[in-house]
Tab-separated table of C-alpha atoms in Angstrom:
chain	number	residue	atom	x	y	z
A	1	MET	CA	46.382	-4.197	49.824
A	2	LYS	CA	44.821	-7.086	51.746
A	3	LEU	CA	42.488	-9.445	49.919
A	4	GLU	CA	39.601	-8.789	52.352
A	5	LEU	CA	39.941	-5.044	51.795
A	6	ILE	CA	40.027	-5.505	48.024
A	7	ILE	CA	36.847	-7.609	48.087
A	8	THR	CA	35.037	-5.135	50.373
A	9	ARG	CA	35.939	-2.134	48.227
A	10	SER	CA	35.059	-4.005	45.039
A	11	VAL	CA	31.569	-4.799	46.382
A	12	ILE	CA	31.087	-1.170	47.459
A	13	LEU	CA	32.307	-0.007	44.051
A	14	VAL	CA	29.825	-2.228	42.206
A	15	ILE	CA	26.854	-1.186	44.378
A	16	THR	CA	27.539	2.563	44.227
A	17	GLY	CA	28.559	2.436	40.563
A	18	VAL	CA	25.459	0.592	39.371
A	19	THR	CA	23.069	2.667	41.527
A	20	GLY	CA	24.592	6.047	40.716
A	21	THR	CA	24.981	5.379	36.997
A	22	PHE	CA	21.425	4.002	36.711
A	23	ILE	CA	19.701	6.894	38.531
A	24	ASN	CA	21.763	9.625	36.849
A	25	SER	CA	21.252	8.055	33.408
A	26	ILE	CA	17.497	8.090	34.002
A	27	ILE	CA	17.693	11.774	34.979
A	28	VAL	CA	19.591	12.530	31.756
A	29	LEU	CA	17.121	10.638	29.555
A	30	LEU	CA	13.992	12.019	31.247
A	31	ASN	CA	15.155	15.630	31.204
A	32	PHE	CA	16.168	15.308	27.576
A	33	ARG	CA	12.593	14.209	26.885
A	34	PHE	CA	11.150	16.996	29.084
A	35	TRP	CA	13.514	19.429	27.354
A	36	ARG	CA	11.858	18.696	24.010
A	37	ASP	CA	8.369	19.074	25.531
A	38	VAL	CA	7.113	22.590	24.802
A	39	THR	CA	4.840	22.492	27.856
A	40	THR	CA	7.758	22.370	30.315
A	41	SER	CA	10.370	24.906	31.341
A	42	LYS	CA	13.275	24.502	28.932
A	43	SER	CA	15.838	26.346	31.076
A	44	TYR	CA	15.100	24.192	34.122
A	45	ASN	CA	15.161	20.897	32.213
A	46	ARG	CA	18.291	21.833	30.287
A	47	LEU	CA	20.068	22.532	33.558
A	48	LEU	CA	18.866	19.272	35.108
A	49	PHE	CA	20.040	17.487	31.951
A	50	VAL	CA	23.516	19.030	32.323
A	51	ILE	CA	23.628	18.197	36.045
A	52	GLY	CA	22.588	14.596	35.407
A	53	LEU	CA	25.135	14.255	32.592
A	54	THR	CA	27.907	15.701	34.786
A	55	ASN	CA	26.961	13.338	37.613
A	56	THR	CA	27.028	10.365	35.228
A	57	ILE	CA	30.510	11.294	33.983
A	58	LEU	CA	31.648	11.923	37.564
A	59	GLN	CA	30.307	8.517	38.637
A	60	ALA	CA	32.170	6.832	35.765
A	61	HIS	CA	35.311	8.745	36.725
A	62	PHE	CA	35.047	7.606	40.343
A	63	ILE	CA	34.618	3.990	39.192
A	64	PHE	CA	37.685	4.231	36.950
A	65	ASP	CA	39.691	5.900	39.727
A	66	ALA	CA	38.613	3.290	42.284
A	67	ILE	CA	39.615	0.382	40.019
A	68	LEU	CA	43.067	1.879	39.482
A	69	LYS	CA	43.378	2.576	43.205
A	70	ILE	CA	42.215	-0.850	44.416
A	71	TYR	CA	44.701	-2.703	42.217
A	72	SER	CA	47.538	-0.138	42.764
A	73	LEU	CA	47.777	0.630	39.046
A	74	TYR	CA	48.663	4.251	39.782
A	75	LEU	CA	52.102	3.077	40.894
A	76	LEU	CA	52.864	2.047	37.295
A	77	ASN	CA	52.363	5.501	35.767
A	78	GLU	CA	52.463	8.787	37.670
A	79	ASN	CA	51.054	10.804	34.747
A	80	LEU	CA	47.904	8.684	34.798
A	81	LEU	CA	47.288	9.659	38.416
A	82	LEU	CA	47.870	13.341	37.629
A	83	CYS	CA	45.383	13.232	34.739
A	84	VAL	CA	42.736	11.501	36.850
A	85	ILE	CA	43.165	13.981	39.730
A	86	THR	CA	42.967	16.994	37.398
A	87	PHE	CA	39.906	15.668	35.579
A	88	GLY	CA	38.204	14.706	38.850
A	89	PHE	CA	38.642	18.114	40.479
A	90	THR	CA	37.434	19.760	37.272
A	91	LEU	CA	34.235	17.684	37.280
A	92	VAL	CA	33.622	18.447	40.966
A	93	ASP	CA	34.000	22.198	40.343
A	94	VAL	CA	31.660	21.986	37.339
A	95	ASN	CA	29.151	20.153	39.522
A	96	ILE	CA	29.325	22.783	42.242
A	97	TRP	CA	28.850	25.596	39.705
A	98	ASN	CA	25.877	23.734	38.207
A	99	THR	CA	24.346	23.660	41.677
A	100	THR	CA	24.831	27.415	41.856
A	101	TRP	CA	23.050	27.966	38.530
A	102	LEU	CA	20.200	25.680	39.659
A	103	SER	CA	19.755	27.569	42.933
A	104	LEU	CA	19.853	30.922	41.098
A	105	LEU	CA	17.315	29.629	38.591
A	106	CYS	CA	14.968	28.580	41.403
A	107	CYS	CA	15.551	31.918	43.127
A	108	VAL	CA	14.642	34.104	40.134
A	109	ARG	CA	11.574	31.946	39.496
A	110	LEU	CA	10.364	32.151	43.106
A	111	VAL	CA	11.268	35.686	44.176
A	112	ASN	CA	8.761	38.257	42.937
A	113	SER	CA	9.793	41.861	42.535
A	114	SER	CA	8.515	44.635	40.316
A	115	HIS	CA	11.762	46.586	40.439
A	116	CYS	CA	13.030	47.271	36.921
A	117	PHE	CA	16.624	46.354	37.833
A	118	TYR	CA	15.539	42.933	39.133
A	119	LEU	CA	13.375	42.316	36.068
A	120	LYS	CA	16.339	43.068	33.785
A	121	ILE	CA	18.579	40.684	35.754
A	122	LYS	CA	15.882	38.005	35.637
A	123	ALA	CA	15.466	38.257	31.872
A	124	LYS	CA	19.227	38.400	31.328
A	125	PHE	CA	19.807	35.337	33.500
A	126	PHE	CA	17.396	33.124	31.543
A	127	SER	CA	18.891	34.159	28.204
A	128	SER	CA	22.497	33.827	29.439
A	129	LEU	CA	22.117	30.502	31.260
A	130	PRO	CA	23.668	28.366	28.436
A	131	LEU	CA	26.656	30.723	28.289
A	132	LEU	CA	27.013	30.597	32.082
A	133	ILE	CA	27.066	26.796	32.010
A	134	VAL	CA	29.709	26.691	29.259
A	135	GLY	CA	31.684	29.466	30.946
A	136	SER	CA	31.757	27.641	34.284
A	137	VAL	CA	33.092	24.512	32.534
A	138	LEU	CA	35.894	26.487	30.879
A	139	PHE	CA	36.617	28.266	34.162
A	140	ALA	CA	36.828	24.947	36.046
A	141	VAL	CA	39.234	23.565	33.425
A	142	THR	CA	41.410	26.676	33.657
A	143	ILE	CA	41.773	26.744	37.449
A	144	ASN	CA	42.352	22.987	37.740
A	145	LEU	CA	44.817	22.521	34.878
A	146	PRO	CA	47.812	23.564	37.077
A	147	LEU	CA	47.081	20.502	39.246
A	148	PHE	CA	48.856	18.381	36.619
A	149	TRP	CA	52.145	20.183	37.262
A	150	THR	CA	51.836	21.047	40.963
A	151	THR	CA	50.766	17.615	42.253
A	152	LYS	CA	53.521	15.212	43.311
A	153	LEU	CA	53.334	11.465	43.917
A	154	HIS	CA	55.591	9.961	46.606
A	155	ILE	CA	55.976	6.222	47.081
A	156	PRO	CA	57.450	5.405	50.531
A	157	THR	CA	60.349	2.946	50.602
A	158	ASN	CA	59.234	1.542	53.949
A	159	THR	CA	55.973	-0.373	53.419
A	160	THR	CA	55.062	-0.125	57.099
A	161	ASP	CA	54.833	3.650	56.736
A	162	SER	CA	52.684	3.458	53.614
A	163	PRO	CA	49.175	4.885	53.696
A	164	ALA	CA	46.157	2.820	52.720
A	165	SER	CA	46.500	3.873	49.067
A	166	GLY	CA	50.200	2.869	48.929
A	167	TYR	CA	51.442	6.362	48.080
A	168	PHE	CA	51.422	9.976	49.238
A	169	ILE	CA	49.994	12.862	47.234
A	170	SER	CA	51.390	16.317	47.920
A	171	LEU	CA	49.495	19.356	46.663
A	172	ASP	CA	50.745	22.912	46.481
A	173	ALA	CA	49.255	24.816	49.436
A	174	TYR	CA	48.900	28.129	47.563
A	175	TYR	CA	47.132	26.450	44.674
A	176	ILE	CA	44.736	24.616	47.018
A	177	ILE	CA	43.771	27.936	48.625
A	178	PHE	CA	43.253	29.553	45.220
A	179	SER	CA	41.285	26.600	43.847
A	180	SER	CA	39.138	26.331	46.990
A	181	LEU	CA	38.331	30.029	46.839
A	182	PHE	CA	37.167	30.181	43.220
A	183	GLY	CA	36.145	26.559	42.729
A	184	PHE	CA	34.101	26.158	45.904
A	185	SER	CA	33.824	29.197	48.184
A	186	VAL	CA	32.506	31.676	45.591
A	187	PRO	CA	29.836	29.379	44.065
A	188	PHE	CA	28.956	28.002	47.507
A	189	CYS	CA	28.303	31.523	48.855
A	190	MET	CA	26.221	32.357	45.774
A	191	THR	CA	24.243	29.156	46.305
A	192	CYS	CA	23.642	29.919	49.991
A	193	VAL	CA	22.452	33.464	49.244
A	194	SER	CA	20.075	32.368	46.472
A	195	ILE	CA	18.747	29.474	48.571
A	196	GLY	CA	18.257	31.871	51.482
A	197	PHE	CA	16.124	34.172	49.313
A	198	SER	CA	14.192	31.189	47.954
A	199	ILE	CA	13.505	29.749	51.397
A	200	SER	CA	12.379	33.081	52.843
A	201	THR	CA	10.044	33.540	49.849
A	202	LEU	CA	8.603	30.037	50.224
A	203	LEU	CA	8.134	30.333	53.981
A	204	GLY	CA	6.522	33.755	53.572
A	205	HIS	CA	4.162	32.294	50.994
A	206	ILE	CA	3.295	29.417	53.320
A	207	ARG	CA	2.568	31.796	56.215
A	208	ARG	CA	0.354	33.985	54.030
A	209	MET	CA	-1.593	31.039	52.666
A	210	GLU	CA	-2.045	29.480	56.126
A	211	GLY	CA	-3.308	32.771	57.527
A	212	SER	CA	-5.739	33.415	54.688
A	213	ASP	CA	-9.078	31.827	53.874
A	214	SER	CA	-7.784	30.290	50.638
A	215	HIS	CA	-8.170	26.584	50.072
A	216	LEU	CA	-4.556	25.498	50.382
A	217	THR	CA	-4.491	21.713	50.580
A	218	SER	CA	-2.040	19.703	52.663
A	219	ALA	CA	-0.533	18.355	49.419
A	220	GLN	CA	0.339	21.887	48.324
A	221	LEU	CA	1.869	22.671	51.707
A	222	GLN	CA	3.886	19.468	51.532
A	223	GLY	CA	5.136	20.518	48.105
A	224	HIS	CA	6.412	23.837	49.481
A	225	TYR	CA	8.051	22.171	52.461
A	226	ARG	CA	9.641	19.577	50.164
A	227	ALA	CA	11.147	22.339	48.035
A	228	VAL	CA	12.631	24.013	51.122
A	229	LYS	CA	13.987	20.719	52.450
A	230	THR	CA	15.504	19.786	49.085
A	231	MET	CA	17.361	23.093	48.824
A	232	VAL	CA	18.786	22.793	52.348
A	233	ILE	CA	19.879	19.170	51.840
A	234	ARG	CA	21.497	20.029	48.499
A	235	VAL	CA	23.677	22.812	49.892
A	236	PHE	CA	24.548	20.687	52.937
A	237	LEU	CA	25.665	17.847	50.641
A	238	ASP	CA	28.082	20.112	48.751
A	239	PHE	CA	29.563	21.439	51.993
A	240	LEU	CA	29.936	17.905	53.379
A	241	PHE	CA	31.621	16.692	50.201
A	242	PHE	CA	34.076	19.606	50.273
A	243	LEU	CA	34.865	18.795	53.902
A	244	ILE	CA	35.471	15.149	52.959
A	245	ILE	CA	37.879	16.205	50.192
A	246	VAL	CA	39.805	18.365	52.686
A	247	LEU	CA	39.989	15.488	55.145
A	248	GLY	CA	40.981	13.087	52.383
A	249	VAL	CA	44.160	15.016	51.581
A	250	SER	CA	45.100	15.185	55.246
A	251	VAL	CA	48.207	13.033	55.746
A	252	PRO	CA	47.487	11.851	59.331
A	253	LEU	CA	44.060	10.476	58.348
A	254	ILE	CA	45.364	8.567	55.340
A	255	PHE	CA	47.374	6.276	57.628
A	256	ASN	CA	44.127	5.011	59.140
A	257	SER	CA	42.730	2.465	56.661
A	258	THR	CA	39.272	2.502	58.269
A	259	THR	CA	38.967	6.278	58.039
A	260	TYR	CA	40.322	6.201	54.504
A	261	SER	CA	37.708	3.597	53.481
A	262	VAL	CA	34.877	5.659	55.002
A	263	LEU	CA	36.010	8.795	53.173
A	264	TRP	CA	36.431	6.798	49.969
A	265	LEU	CA	32.886	5.448	50.297
A	266	ALA	CA	31.516	8.955	50.893
A	267	VAL	CA	33.218	10.206	47.718
A	268	LEU	CA	31.760	7.322	45.680
A	269	MET	CA	28.289	8.097	47.046
A	270	TYR	CA	28.392	11.790	46.074
A	271	PRO	CA	26.927	11.494	42.528
A	272	THR	CA	24.384	8.936	43.743
A	273	SER	CA	23.291	11.212	46.603
A	274	GLN	CA	22.875	14.102	44.194
A	275	ALA	CA	20.717	11.929	41.947
A	276	PHE	CA	18.408	10.903	44.806
A	277	ILE	CA	18.044	14.537	45.931
A	278	LEU	CA	17.113	15.611	42.396
A	279	VAL	CA	14.615	12.771	42.012
A	280	PHE	CA	12.833	13.106	45.353
A	281	GLY	CA	12.825	16.903	45.129
A	282	ASN	CA	11.090	16.872	41.745
A	283	PRO	CA	7.609	15.226	41.662
A	284	LYS	CA	7.716	14.768	37.871
A	285	LEU	CA	11.108	13.062	38.022
A	286	LYS	CA	10.053	10.991	41.016
A	287	SER	CA	6.900	9.667	39.322
A	288	ALA	CA	8.799	8.951	36.097
A	289	VAL	CA	11.613	7.100	37.900
A	290	CYS	CA	9.165	5.098	40.013
A	291	GLY	CA	7.222	4.186	36.868
A	292	LEU	CA	10.381	3.007	35.103
A	293	MET	CA	11.506	0.989	38.123
A	294	LYS	CA	8.088	-0.730	38.298
A	295	CYS	CA	8.409	-1.669	34.644
């Protein structure tokens, strides 16, 4: 790899690594404190704590992966690459499932219904949320473990035909379809449905309040609109990241070093982007983070 490219990627790695780790660590610490506060919602803060912790681990994983990739250390040990790929895909799937649980949590808190079946589901969801989080982690590990045996590393003998990373990665097509279906498509659809219900509830509430004589301030309206915008941005980010992963394993694009660098940067920014969405979509987190940054 050229020296200029190594320097550029190292600078990008430092900036994204420091920013993402700092913001996500603050989210973890603040939600652990909110978690212990009896005046706050424990389920919501526990889930934000898990999401922040997963993002922090994912950010550290991306930093470790980028260091090995920049200095071509993967070429020394193929098993190291296989372990990093398996662990990385597992963390991404866990992150996507955590997003699903967060959207479902917001949905059951926003949607009002007096139907007995809905009330039973709502009560069951709150009590089963810790088990759902642990279950999604075990499920992600199970469906991604075969990556260690199905992924192959190919080092081209002709250096002129080498991709930007210096090697080719071949994944089993049937496994990719299976993993994409249960690791992304299913939770993504659940997230979209729950966000759709949440948005329709919020917009209906806004229309009712605007059409009534109640004293709804502009700050309250802005809070509702911010919640809608945060949900839409969050689901768009997951879809964009999945698209980037698909493009990243495309062989024709890997030959283009510029395209590869852009995709690599987008992957590094994923945990950081999630952290900013969580912070600016939560007034309590936003005020706490701003207060810490001022200090």
